Coordinates of C-alpha atoms in Angstrom, one line a residue:
Chain A
Q624 CA 46.5 -74.4 -11.4
K625 CA 45.0 -72.7 -14.4
V626 CA 42.1 -70.3 -14.3
S627 CA 39.0 -71.9 -15.7
V628 CA 37.3 -70.6 -19.0
E629 CA 34.0 -70.2 -16.6
V630 CA 36.0 -67.8 -14.3
L631 CA 37.6 -65.9 -17.0
D632 CA 34.1 -65.4 -18.5
H633 CA 32.7 -64.5 -15.3
L634 CA 35.3 -61.9 -14.7
E635 CA 34.8 -60.3 -18.1
H636 CA 31.1 -60.0 -17.4
L637 CA 31.6 -58.5 -13.9
A638 CA 34.4 -56.0 -14.5
L639 CA 34.1 -55.7 -18.3
V640 CA 37.7 -56.3 -18.8
D641 CA 39.0 -58.0 -22.1
F642 CA 41.5 -60.4 -21.6
R643 CA 41.9 -60.4 -25.4
D644 CA 44.3 -63.0 -25.8
S645 CA 46.3 -65.9 -24.3
E646 CA 48.9 -63.2 -23.2
G647 CA 46.4 -61.4 -21.1
V648 CA 45.4 -64.5 -19.5
E649 CA 49.0 -65.4 -18.7
R650 CA 49.6 -62.2 -17.1
L651 CA 46.7 -62.9 -15.0
Q652 CA 47.9 -66.5 -14.0
K653 CA 51.2 -64.8 -13.2
A654 CA 49.8 -62.3 -11.1
I655 CA 47.7 -64.9 -9.0
Q656 CA 50.9 -67.0 -8.4
F657 CA 52.6 -63.9 -7.2
A658 CA 49.8 -63.2 -4.7
D659 CA 49.6 -67.0 -3.7
Q660 CA 53.0 -66.5 -2.2
L661 CA 51.3 -64.9 0.8
H662 CA 49.9 -68.5 1.7
E663 CA 53.6 -69.4 2.6
V664 CA 53.3 -67.3 5.8
N665 CA 51.6 -68.4 8.8
T666 CA 48.8 -66.0 9.8
D667 CA 47.1 -68.1 12.5
A668 CA 45.7 -65.6 15.1
V669 CA 46.8 -62.5 13.4
E670 CA 44.3 -59.8 12.6
P671 CA 44.5 -59.0 8.7
M672 CA 45.5 -55.6 8.0
D673 CA 43.4 -53.5 5.6
S674 CA 45.6 -50.5 4.8
V675 CA 49.2 -49.4 5.7
L676 CA 47.2 -46.3 6.9
E677 CA 46.0 -48.4 10.0
D678 CA 47.7 -46.5 12.6
R679 CA 46.6 -43.2 10.9
C680 CA 43.4 -41.7 12.1
L681 CA 40.5 -41.3 9.6
Y682 CA 40.2 -37.7 9.1
L683 CA 36.7 -36.2 9.7
R684 CA 35.8 -33.2 8.0
E685 CA 33.2 -30.5 9.4
D686 CA 29.6 -30.5 7.8
D687 CA 30.1 -27.5 5.7
V688 CA 29.0 -27.0 1.9
T689 CA 32.4 -26.1 0.1
E690 CA 31.9 -27.8 -3.2
G691 CA 29.3 -28.1 -6.1
N692 CA 27.8 -25.7 -8.3
C693 CA 29.8 -26.7 -11.3
T694 CA 27.5 -28.2 -13.6
K695 CA 29.1 -26.8 -16.6
D696 CA 32.4 -28.2 -15.9
L697 CA 30.8 -31.5 -15.3
L698 CA 28.8 -31.8 -18.2
E699 CA 31.8 -30.5 -20.5
N700 CA 33.2 -34.0 -21.2
A701 CA 30.0 -35.5 -21.6
R702 CA 29.4 -37.2 -25.0
E703 CA 25.6 -36.7 -24.8
K704 CA 23.5 -34.3 -22.6
V705 CA 20.0 -33.3 -22.3
E706 CA 19.2 -29.9 -20.4
E707 CA 22.0 -30.6 -17.8
Y708 CA 21.4 -34.2 -17.6
F709 CA 23.9 -36.9 -18.4
V710 CA 22.7 -39.3 -21.0
A711 CA 22.8 -43.0 -20.6
P712 CA 21.3 -46.2 -22.5
P713 CA 18.0 -47.2 -21.2
G714 CA 19.4 -49.8 -19.0
N715 CA 22.5 -52.0 -18.5
I716 CA 23.9 -53.6 -21.6
P717 CA 25.5 -56.7 -20.3
L718 CA 28.3 -58.5 -22.1
P719 CA 26.7 -61.2 -24.4
K720 CA 27.0 -64.8 -23.4
L721 CA 30.3 -66.6 -24.0
E722 CA 28.5 -68.5 -27.0
E723 CA 27.2 -65.3 -28.4
R724 CA 30.3 -63.3 -28.7
D725 CA 33.5 -63.4 -30.7
T726 CA 36.2 -64.1 -28.0
F727 CA 39.3 -66.1 -28.0
L728 CA 38.1 -67.7 -24.6
Q729 CA 35.9 -69.9 -26.9
G730 CA 39.0 -71.6 -28.3
Chain B
M1003 CA -2.8 -44.2 14.0
A1004 CA -1.6 -47.6 15.6
A1005 CA -1.6 -50.4 13.2
R1006 CA -4.2 -52.9 13.7
G1007 CA -2.8 -56.1 15.2
C1008 CA -2.6 -59.4 13.6
G1009 CA -5.3 -61.5 15.4
G1010 CA -7.1 -63.3 12.8
V1011 CA -6.5 -66.0 10.3
W1012 CA -4.6 -66.3 7.0
R1013 CA -7.2 -67.0 4.6
R1014 CA -7.4 -66.9 0.9
A1015 CA -8.8 -64.0 0.0
W1016 CA -10.3 -64.8 -3.3
Q1017 CA -11.4 -68.0 -5.0
R1018 CA -9.4 -69.7 -7.4
G1019 CA -11.3 -70.6 -10.8
A1020 CA -14.2 -68.4 -9.8
G1021 CA -12.7 -65.4 -12.1
G1022 CA -10.7 -64.4 -9.2
P1023 CA -7.3 -63.0 -9.9
G1024 CA -4.3 -65.2 -9.3
P1025 CA -0.9 -64.1 -8.4
G1026 CA 1.0 -61.7 -10.8
P1027 CA -0.5 -58.7 -12.3
G1028 CA -4.1 -58.1 -12.0
P1029 CA -6.5 -56.0 -9.8
G1030 CA -5.8 -56.7 -6.2
P1031 CA -7.4 -59.5 -4.6
S1032 CA -10.1 -59.4 -1.8
P1033 CA -13.5 -59.3 -3.1
R1034 CA -14.3 -57.7 0.3
G1035 CA -11.8 -55.0 0.4
Q1036 CA -9.4 -54.9 3.4
R1037 CA -7.7 -58.3 3.3
A1038 CA -7.6 -59.9 6.6
V1039 CA -4.0 -60.3 7.2
A1040 CA -2.7 -62.3 10.2
C1041 CA -0.4 -63.8 12.1
N1042 CA -1.5 -63.9 15.8
A1043 CA 0.0 -62.0 18.6
K1044 CA 2.2 -65.2 19.8
G1045 CA 4.4 -64.5 16.8
G1046 CA 3.4 -66.2 13.8
E1047 CA 1.7 -69.7 14.0
V1048 CA -1.4 -69.5 11.9
P1049 CA -4.3 -72.1 12.3
A1050 CA -5.2 -74.3 9.4
G1051 CA -6.9 -72.6 6.6
K1052 CA -10.5 -73.8 5.6
S1053 CA -9.1 -76.1 2.9
G1054 CA -7.5 -78.1 5.5
L1055 CA -4.0 -77.4 4.1
A1056 CA -1.1 -77.0 6.7
P1057 CA -1.0 -73.6 8.2
W1058 CA 1.5 -70.8 6.9
I1059 CA 4.0 -68.8 8.9
P1060 CA 5.0 -65.6 6.9
V1061 CA 8.6 -64.2 7.6
V1062 CA 9.3 -60.4 6.9
G1063 CA 12.4 -58.8 7.2
L1064 CA 13.1 -55.2 6.3
E1065 CA 16.2 -53.2 5.1
I1066 CA 15.6 -49.4 5.4
H1067 CA 17.5 -46.7 3.9
A1068 CA 17.5 -43.5 5.8
Q1069 CA 19.0 -40.3 4.2
I1070 CA 21.3 -38.5 6.9
S1071 CA 20.2 -35.0 7.7
S1072 CA 23.3 -33.2 6.9
N1073 CA 24.6 -29.9 5.1
S1074 CA 27.1 -31.7 3.1
K1075 CA 27.4 -35.5 1.6
L1076 CA 29.1 -38.4 3.3
F1077 CA 32.3 -37.9 1.7
S1078 CA 32.5 -34.7 -0.1
G1079 CA 31.4 -31.0 0.5
S1080 CA 28.7 -30.8 -2.0
Q1081 CA 25.3 -29.7 -0.7
V1082 CA 22.4 -32.2 0.3
Q1083 CA 19.2 -30.6 -0.9
F1084 CA 16.0 -32.0 -2.4
A1085 CA 14.9 -30.7 -5.6
A1086 CA 17.8 -28.5 -7.3
P1087 CA 18.8 -27.9 -10.7
P1088 CA 20.0 -31.2 -12.0
N1089 CA 23.9 -31.8 -11.5
S1090 CA 24.3 -28.5 -9.5
L1091 CA 25.1 -30.3 -6.4
V1092 CA 27.8 -32.5 -7.6
S1093 CA 31.3 -32.3 -6.7
F1094 CA 34.1 -33.8 -8.9
F1095 CA 34.5 -36.7 -6.4
D1096 CA 30.6 -37.3 -6.7
A1097 CA 31.0 -37.5 -10.4
S1098 CA 34.0 -39.9 -9.9
L1099 CA 36.5 -38.0 -11.9
P1100 CA 39.9 -39.2 -11.7
G1101 CA 42.2 -38.1 -8.8
T1102 CA 39.5 -37.6 -6.3
L1103 CA 39.3 -39.1 -2.8
P1104 CA 36.6 -39.5 -0.2
V1105 CA 36.7 -37.4 3.1
L1106 CA 34.3 -38.6 5.6
N1107 CA 31.9 -36.1 7.1
R1108 CA 32.0 -36.1 10.8
R1109 CA 28.3 -35.1 11.1
C1110 CA 27.2 -38.1 9.4
V1111 CA 29.2 -40.4 11.7
E1112 CA 27.3 -38.7 14.8
A1113 CA 24.1 -39.3 13.1
A1114 CA 24.9 -42.9 12.9
V1115 CA 26.1 -43.2 16.3
M1116 CA 22.8 -41.5 17.7
T1117 CA 20.7 -43.9 15.7
G1118 CA 22.6 -46.7 16.9
L1119 CA 22.3 -45.7 20.5
A1120 CA 18.5 -44.9 20.2
L1121 CA 18.0 -48.5 18.7
N1122 CA 20.0 -50.2 21.7
C1123 CA 22.8 -51.2 19.5
S1124 CA 26.4 -51.8 20.4
I1125 CA 28.5 -49.1 18.7
N1126 CA 31.6 -50.7 17.0
K1127 CA 34.5 -48.6 18.2
K1128 CA 36.3 -49.6 15.1
S1129 CA 34.5 -50.0 11.9
L1130 CA 35.6 -50.3 8.2
F1131 CA 34.7 -49.2 4.7
D1132 CA 34.1 -51.5 1.7
R1133 CA 33.6 -51.1 -2.0
K1134 CA 30.6 -52.9 -3.4
H1135 CA 30.9 -53.2 -7.1
Y1136 CA 28.1 -53.0 -9.7
F1137 CA 27.5 -51.2 -12.9
Y1138 CA 24.5 -48.7 -13.3
A1139 CA 24.4 -45.4 -14.8
D1140 CA 23.6 -43.5 -11.7
L1141 CA 26.8 -44.8 -10.1
P1142 CA 29.7 -43.2 -11.8
A1143 CA 32.5 -44.8 -9.9
G1144 CA 31.0 -48.3 -10.6
Y1145 CA 31.0 -49.1 -7.0
Q1146 CA 29.3 -47.8 -3.7
I1147 CA 31.3 -47.1 -0.6
T1148 CA 29.6 -49.0 2.3
Q1149 CA 30.4 -51.0 5.4
Q1150 CA 29.9 -54.6 4.6
R1151 CA 32.5 -56.2 7.1
V1152 CA 32.4 -54.4 10.4
P1153 CA 29.5 -51.7 10.2
I1154 CA 29.4 -48.9 12.7
A1155 CA 26.5 -50.5 15.0
V1156 CA 25.2 -53.9 15.6
N1157 CA 22.6 -55.9 17.6
G1158 CA 19.9 -53.5 18.6
S1159 CA 16.3 -53.6 18.9
L1160 CA 13.2 -51.6 18.1
S1161 CA 10.1 -51.8 20.0
Y1162 CA 6.7 -50.9 18.4
N1163 CA 2.9 -50.8 19.2
L1164 CA 0.1 -52.6 17.5
C1165 CA -3.6 -52.5 18.4
I1166 CA -5.4 -56.0 18.7
D1167 CA -8.5 -56.5 16.9
N1168 CA -9.0 -52.9 15.9
K1169 CA -9.5 -51.8 19.4
M1170 CA -6.9 -48.8 20.4
S1171 CA -7.6 -49.7 23.8
Q1172 CA -5.7 -53.1 23.4
M1173 CA -2.3 -52.1 22.3
V1174 CA 0.4 -54.8 22.4
T1175 CA 4.1 -54.1 22.3
K1176 CA 6.3 -55.9 19.8
T1177 CA 10.0 -56.0 19.1
V1178 CA 12.3 -56.3 16.2
R1179 CA 15.9 -57.2 16.4
I1180 CA 18.2 -54.7 14.4
K1181 CA 20.9 -56.6 12.9
Q1182 CA 23.1 -53.8 12.2
I1183 CA 23.4 -50.1 10.9
Q1184 CA 26.0 -49.1 8.3
L1185 CA 27.1 -46.0 6.8
E1186 CA 27.0 -45.7 2.8
Q1187 CA 26.5 -43.6 -0.1
D1188 CA 23.2 -43.0 -1.9
S1189 CA 23.4 -43.3 -5.7
G1190 CA 22.2 -40.8 -8.2
K1191 CA 18.8 -40.5 -9.6
S1192 CA 17.9 -42.2 -13.2
L1193 CA 14.9 -40.7 -15.1
H1194 CA 14.0 -43.3 -17.8
D1195 CA 12.7 -41.7 -21.1
D1196 CA 11.3 -44.6 -22.6
T1197 CA 10.2 -42.5 -25.9
R1198 CA 13.6 -41.8 -26.9
S1199 CA 15.2 -45.0 -25.2
Q1200 CA 17.5 -43.3 -22.9
T1201 CA 18.2 -42.6 -19.3
L1202 CA 18.6 -39.2 -18.0
V1203 CA 21.0 -39.2 -15.0
D1204 CA 21.2 -36.5 -12.2
L1205 CA 24.0 -36.8 -9.7
N1206 CA 22.8 -34.4 -7.0
R1207 CA 21.9 -37.4 -4.8
A1208 CA 25.1 -39.4 -5.6
G1209 CA 27.2 -39.5 -2.5
V1210 CA 24.5 -38.3 0.1
G1211 CA 25.0 -40.1 3.4
L1212 CA 22.6 -43.0 4.1
M1213 CA 22.3 -45.0 7.2
E1214 CA 21.1 -48.6 6.3
V1215 CA 19.1 -50.2 9.1
V1216 CA 18.9 -54.0 8.7
M1217 CA 15.9 -55.5 10.6
E1218 CA 15.9 -59.3 11.3
P1219 CA 13.1 -61.3 10.0
D1220 CA 10.8 -61.0 13.2
M1221 CA 7.8 -59.8 11.6
C1222 CA 4.9 -61.6 10.1
C1223 CA 2.7 -59.2 8.3
G1224 CA 2.1 -56.0 6.5
E1225 CA 0.8 -54.2 9.6
E1226 CA 3.8 -55.2 11.8
A1227 CA 6.2 -54.0 9.2
A1228 CA 4.4 -50.7 8.8
A1229 CA 4.2 -50.2 12.6
A1230 CA 7.8 -50.8 12.8
V1231 CA 8.9 -48.7 10.2
R1232 CA 6.5 -45.9 11.5
E1233 CA 8.3 -46.1 14.7
L1234 CA 11.7 -46.0 13.3
Q1235 CA 10.6 -42.8 11.5
L1236 CA 9.5 -41.2 14.5
I1237 CA 12.8 -42.1 16.3
L1238 CA 14.8 -40.7 13.6
Q1239 CA 12.9 -37.6 13.4
T1240 CA 13.1 -37.1 17.3
I1241 CA 16.8 -37.5 17.4
G1242 CA 17.3 -35.6 14.3
S1243 CA 19.6 -38.0 12.4
S1244 CA 17.2 -38.1 9.5
Q1245 CA 13.9 -36.2 8.7
A1246 CA 12.9 -39.8 7.2
V1247 CA 10.2 -38.2 4.6
M1248 CA 9.2 -41.1 2.6
A1249 CA 7.7 -38.9 -0.1
E1250 CA 11.0 -37.3 -0.5
G1251 CA 13.0 -40.5 -0.7
Q1252 CA 14.5 -39.7 2.6
L1253 CA 13.3 -43.0 4.0
R1254 CA 13.3 -46.3 1.5
V1255 CA 12.1 -49.7 2.4
D1256 CA 13.0 -53.0 0.9
A1257 CA 10.9 -55.7 2.4
N1258 CA 12.2 -59.6 2.2
V1259 CA 9.3 -61.9 2.3
S1260 CA 9.0 -65.6 2.5
V1261 CA 6.4 -68.5 4.0
H1262 CA 6.9 -71.8 5.5
H1263 CA 5.2 -74.5 7.3
P1264 CA 5.6 -74.7 10.9
G1265 CA 8.5 -76.9 11.8
E1266 CA 10.0 -76.7 8.4
P1267 CA 13.0 -74.4 7.3
Y1268 CA 12.4 -71.0 6.0
G1269 CA 11.1 -70.8 2.4
V1270 CA 12.7 -69.0 -0.4
R1271 CA 12.5 -65.4 -0.1
T1272 CA 11.9 -62.4 -2.4
E1273 CA 12.9 -58.8 -2.1
V1274 CA 10.2 -56.2 -2.8
K1275 CA 11.2 -52.9 -3.6
N1276 CA 9.8 -49.5 -4.7
I1277 CA 7.8 -48.9 -1.9
N1278 CA 6.8 -45.3 -1.6
S1279 CA 4.8 -45.0 1.6
I1280 CA 4.0 -46.9 4.9
R1281 CA 0.6 -47.7 3.6
F1282 CA 2.0 -49.3 0.5
L1283 CA 4.6 -51.2 2.6
A1284 CA 1.8 -52.8 4.3
K1285 CA 0.0 -53.7 1.2
A1286 CA 3.2 -54.8 -0.7
V1287 CA 4.0 -57.2 2.2
D1288 CA 0.6 -58.6 2.6
Y1289 CA 0.2 -59.2 -1.2
E1290 CA 3.5 -60.9 -1.7
I1291 CA 2.8 -63.3 1.5
Q1292 CA -0.6 -64.1 -0.3
R1293 CA 0.9 -64.6 -3.7
Q1294 CA 3.6 -66.8 -2.4
I1295 CA 1.0 -69.0 -0.3
E1296 CA -1.3 -69.2 -3.5
E1297 CA 1.8 -70.2 -5.7
L1298 CA 3.0 -72.8 -3.3
E1299 CA -0.5 -74.2 -2.5
N1300 CA -0.9 -74.7 -6.4
G1301 CA 2.3 -76.7 -6.5
G1302 CA 4.6 -73.7 -7.9
T1303 CA 7.8 -72.6 -6.6
I1304 CA 9.1 -69.2 -5.3
L1305 CA 11.9 -67.7 -7.2
N1306 CA 14.6 -66.0 -5.2
E1307 CA 14.1 -62.7 -7.1
T1308 CA 13.7 -59.0 -6.6
R1309 CA 10.1 -57.5 -7.2
A1310 CA 8.6 -54.1 -7.5
F1311 CA 5.4 -53.0 -5.9
D1312 CA 3.0 -51.5 -8.5
S1313 CA 0.9 -49.1 -6.5
K1314 CA -1.8 -48.6 -9.0
L1315 CA -2.3 -52.3 -9.4
G1316 CA -1.7 -53.1 -5.8
C1317 CA 0.5 -56.0 -6.5
T1318 CA 4.2 -57.0 -7.0
V1319 CA 5.8 -57.7 -10.4
P1320 CA 9.2 -59.1 -11.1
M1321 CA 11.7 -56.4 -11.8
R1322 CA 13.4 -56.0 -15.1
D1323 CA 17.0 -55.6 -15.3
K1324 CA 18.0 -57.9 -12.3
E1325 CA 20.4 -60.5 -13.8
G1326 CA 20.3 -63.3 -11.4
K1327 CA 22.5 -63.3 -8.5
Q1328 CA 24.9 -60.3 -8.4
D1329 CA 28.4 -60.7 -7.4
Y1330 CA 29.5 -57.6 -5.7
R1331 CA 33.3 -58.2 -5.2
F1332 CA 33.4 -56.6 -1.9
M1333 CA 37.0 -55.2 -1.2
P1334 CA 38.2 -52.9 1.6
E1335 CA 38.0 -49.2 0.6
P1336 CA 41.7 -48.6 0.2
N1337 CA 41.4 -44.7 0.7
L1338 CA 39.9 -44.9 4.1
P1339 CA 41.3 -46.1 7.1
P1340 CA 39.3 -47.8 9.9
L1341 CA 36.8 -45.2 11.7
I1342 CA 37.8 -45.2 15.4
L1343 CA 35.3 -44.0 17.9
Y1344 CA 35.8 -43.3 21.6
D1345 CA 34.1 -43.2 24.9
T1346 CA 34.8 -41.3 28.1
K1347 CA 37.3 -44.0 29.2
S1348 CA 39.2 -44.5 26.1
L1349 CA 39.4 -40.8 25.1
P1350 CA 42.8 -39.9 23.8
A1351 CA 44.4 -37.2 25.9
N1352 CA 46.1 -35.1 23.1
M1353 CA 44.0 -35.4 20.2
N1354 CA 42.3 -32.5 18.5
H1355 CA 38.7 -32.3 19.9
Q1356 CA 37.2 -32.1 16.3
Q1357 CA 38.8 -35.1 15.2
V1358 CA 37.2 -37.0 18.1
I1359 CA 33.8 -38.5 18.5
N1360 CA 32.9 -39.7 22.0
I1361 CA 30.0 -42.1 22.2
D1362 CA 29.1 -41.5 25.7
W1363 CA 28.8 -37.5 24.9
I1364 CA 26.3 -38.2 22.2
Y1365 CA 24.4 -40.7 24.3
E1366 CA 24.1 -37.9 27.2
R1367 CA 22.6 -35.5 24.5
L1368 CA 20.0 -37.8 23.1
P1369 CA 16.5 -36.4 23.5
D1370 CA 13.7 -38.3 24.9
L1371 CA 12.6 -41.1 22.4
P1372 CA 9.0 -41.1 21.5
S1373 CA 8.1 -44.2 23.9
V1374 CA 9.7 -42.2 26.7
K1375 CA 7.8 -39.0 25.7
R1376 CA 4.6 -41.1 25.6
E1377 CA 5.1 -42.6 29.1
K1378 CA 5.8 -39.0 30.3
L1379 CA 2.6 -37.6 28.7
V1380 CA 0.5 -40.4 30.4
E1381 CA 2.1 -40.1 33.6
Q1382 CA 2.0 -36.0 33.7
Y1383 CA -1.4 -35.5 32.3
G1384 CA -3.3 -38.9 33.3
I1385 CA -4.2 -39.4 29.8
L1386 CA -4.5 -43.1 28.3
P1387 CA -1.5 -44.8 26.4
E1388 CA -3.5 -44.8 23.2
H1389 CA -3.9 -41.0 23.4
S1390 CA -0.3 -40.4 23.8
F1391 CA 0.2 -42.7 20.9
T1392 CA -2.1 -40.6 18.7
L1393 CA -0.6 -37.2 20.1
L1394 CA 3.0 -38.5 19.0
N1395 CA 1.6 -39.8 15.6
E1396 CA 0.9 -36.4 14.3
D1397 CA 3.5 -33.8 13.9
G1398 CA 3.3 -31.1 16.4
L1399 CA 0.0 -32.4 18.3
A1400 CA 1.7 -33.2 21.4
E1401 CA 3.0 -29.5 21.6
F1402 CA -0.3 -28.4 20.7
F1403 CA -2.0 -30.3 23.4
E1404 CA 0.4 -29.4 26.1
S1405 CA 0.2 -25.5 25.1
V1406 CA -3.7 -25.9 25.5
V1407 CA -3.4 -27.6 28.9
K1408 CA -1.2 -24.7 30.0
Q1409 CA -3.8 -22.0 29.0
T1410 CA -6.7 -23.5 30.4
Q1411 CA -8.0 -24.5 33.8
M1412 CA -9.9 -27.5 32.2
K1413 CA -8.2 -30.8 33.3
P1414 CA -6.0 -32.5 30.8
K1415 CA -8.1 -35.7 30.9
K1416 CA -11.0 -33.5 29.4
V1417 CA -8.9 -31.5 27.1
I1418 CA -7.6 -34.5 25.3
G1419 CA -11.0 -35.4 24.1
W1420 CA -11.2 -32.0 22.4
V1421 CA -7.9 -32.3 20.8
L1422 CA -8.0 -35.7 19.5
N1423 CA -11.8 -35.9 18.7
D1424 CA -12.6 -32.5 17.7
L1425 CA -9.7 -30.7 16.5
L1426 CA -8.0 -33.8 15.0
S1427 CA -10.8 -34.7 12.9
Y1428 CA -11.2 -31.2 11.9
L1429 CA -7.5 -31.3 10.7
K1430 CA -8.0 -34.7 9.1
Q1431 CA -11.2 -33.8 7.2
Q1432 CA -9.3 -30.9 5.5
S1433 CA -6.0 -32.7 5.2
L1434 CA -4.2 -30.1 7.4
T1435 CA -1.3 -30.3 9.6
V1436 CA -1.4 -29.2 13.1
K1437 CA 0.9 -26.2 11.8
E1438 CA -1.7 -25.2 9.5
S1439 CA -4.5 -25.2 11.9
P1440 CA -7.0 -22.1 11.7
V1441 CA -7.6 -22.8 15.4
S1442 CA -4.4 -21.9 17.7
S1443 CA -3.9 -23.5 20.9
F1444 CA -4.7 -20.0 22.4
L1445 CA -7.9 -20.0 20.9
L1446 CA -8.9 -23.5 21.9
A1447 CA -7.8 -22.9 25.4
D1448 CA -9.9 -19.8 25.3
L1449 CA -12.9 -21.7 24.2
L1450 CA -12.5 -24.5 26.8
N1451 CA -12.1 -22.0 29.6
L1452 CA -15.7 -20.7 28.8
L1453 CA -16.8 -24.3 28.8
E1454 CA -15.2 -25.0 32.1
K1455 CA -16.5 -21.9 33.7
K1456 CA -19.9 -23.1 32.5
E1457 CA -20.8 -20.1 30.5
I1458 CA -21.5 -22.3 27.5
S1459 CA -22.8 -26.1 27.1
S1460 CA -20.7 -28.7 25.6
S1461 CA -22.7 -28.8 22.3
A1462 CA -22.5 -24.9 22.3
A1463 CA -18.8 -25.3 22.5
K1464 CA -18.9 -27.6 19.4
Q1465 CA -20.7 -24.9 17.5
V1466 CA -18.2 -22.4 18.5
L1467 CA -15.4 -24.6 17.4
A1468 CA -16.9 -25.2 14.1
E1469 CA -17.3 -21.4 13.5
L1470 CA -13.7 -20.7 14.8
W1471 CA -12.6 -23.1 12.2
K1472 CA -13.7 -20.9 9.4
G1473 CA -10.5 -18.7 10.6
E1474 CA -12.5 -15.4 10.4
G1475 CA -10.6 -14.0 13.4
K1476 CA -13.4 -14.0 15.9
T1477 CA -12.7 -14.8 19.4
P1478 CA -14.8 -17.5 21.1
L1479 CA -16.5 -15.0 23.2
E1480 CA -17.6 -13.1 20.1
I1481 CA -19.0 -16.0 18.6
V1482 CA -20.8 -17.2 21.6
K1483 CA -22.4 -13.4 21.9
E1484 CA -23.2 -13.3 18.2
Q1485 CA -25.1 -16.7 18.3
K1486 CA -26.5 -16.1 21.6
L1487 CA -25.0 -19.4 23.0
E1488 CA -24.6 -18.2 26.5
L1489 CA -26.0 -20.7 29.3
L1490 CA -28.6 -18.9 31.2
Q1491 CA -27.9 -18.7 34.8
D1492 CA -30.7 -16.4 35.9
Q1493 CA -33.5 -18.6 37.5
K1494 CA -36.2 -15.9 36.7
E1495 CA -35.3 -15.6 33.1
L1496 CA -35.7 -19.5 32.8
E1497 CA -38.9 -19.4 34.5
Q1498 CA -40.3 -16.9 32.1
I1499 CA -39.1 -18.8 29.3
C1500 CA -40.7 -22.1 30.4
Q1501 CA -43.8 -20.4 31.1
A1502 CA -44.0 -18.9 27.7
V1503 CA -43.5 -22.2 26.3
I1504 CA -46.2 -23.8 28.5
D1505 CA -48.6 -21.0 27.6
G1506 CA -47.8 -21.3 24.0
Q1507 CA -48.8 -25.0 24.2
E1508 CA -52.0 -24.5 25.9
N1509 CA -53.1 -22.2 23.2
E1510 CA -52.9 -24.7 20.4

């Protein structure tokens, strides 16, 4: 069962990944096939497991201030800054629609 | 003050075609000022309007985000503080630098449990964390850690009070169901610089702990929504889980609004955001209800969209930047195992105290909730329910009242009049809080004692209070002497004065 172009386009919008070419899509298909093997196991009445750490306690930290105050370090990697603020575009720039961009998915 | 209840009728507050504004941006509707909003006390069914069209039932649900009152953030050790230099309260985790991991703050969990208990919820002994993915400049990780599958508390209720027909003496209690409470991260702040076409991002708020309280759509108008939020605010402040100051963004409300005809399924709902005060919440909800009714009665449809409330124009407008329905791709947060809470029965024997949260222990230490405090005030002092409502509605007023009562022989039932009618109206006139009052409880008690001992009359007492209000440091007794306000007790002296007046008359 192949992944449809609509789903691939949807994924590219949501995750901003670029499948780039048929090889990228093939890799995705193989990954899905691999995960689908899970369906062969009967999991009726079995609680799904979220994490292999399930029998470990979630560590609780005391409410103390131990971090922060490193503005200079944080801004060091920023390409653009204005008076200790990070600079971003005015709003989200969504991926153009399928028809409007140059991608192999159109083929 | 208690919200006025919904006892009237939904009517079109303006005439179409008579130059009145339609839905959408424009000056607020009602030509007569306050729009008569209503769904009646029975819960929603509204009589047919003048035009003979079928009645409408408005449905209002709320999602409230309350910032947790804690020293540090939900998953990191950076400080929680309002108004600090940009990006100074940000750890590497908050900035989503690679190699950092979330570490849960115990105090935030306790705050959520307290809130759940105060709202009569079932606390989930096992709750889970998830990632909610979306892109925005103030969300550096590209996802928010929240509790989508199994939140920390579910199925609670909140009772609040409304006055019917503007009469405080006719208060009715309503209840709204709490669907759930979940722990989640706050995002950073975006400052839009339209002139330079850029957004400035401050991550100080990114990662601060939030409790999202989801209320079922049990409300039917702005006043109900406002009253419910006000009560929630008082509860949060009383138990201390959040300071809930809306002006500082510690309490944010999104309203979900729809309308439908009785007997028909719920209509399409819109979400209204950007509501900055309880007053605006009532306006925004009422405007949106009115807008939807107008739209539908004119044959239009309601879009399932997000709208923002424009407080200057008094209306809701579609929000830009919301591209259709979002797919958040929820997934379990792989770095956090389930959160396990205990009660006295299930307490593990050999675990480190600091790692254990005992729900029963927290429950036993909950302070009296506002509703309980009100009942106690009524019982202890013989005041009316609406009095105790007002006492709790002003920060510090109940304590002030009790302090005066302690220091005076005057009966509480009489003291309350002085506190609510005189003191409070002075405070309101000058927009002062109880803490800022130039008249302390000691001074007021002193004044009331003079009145109680019949050394001055009631009208003289009012004069003295006006003088005390100037805050010049004089005592009530000093003012009474200065202005010669003492009641004359001496019979002979009174006779002399009366005689002099009569004599004066005869001479004319």
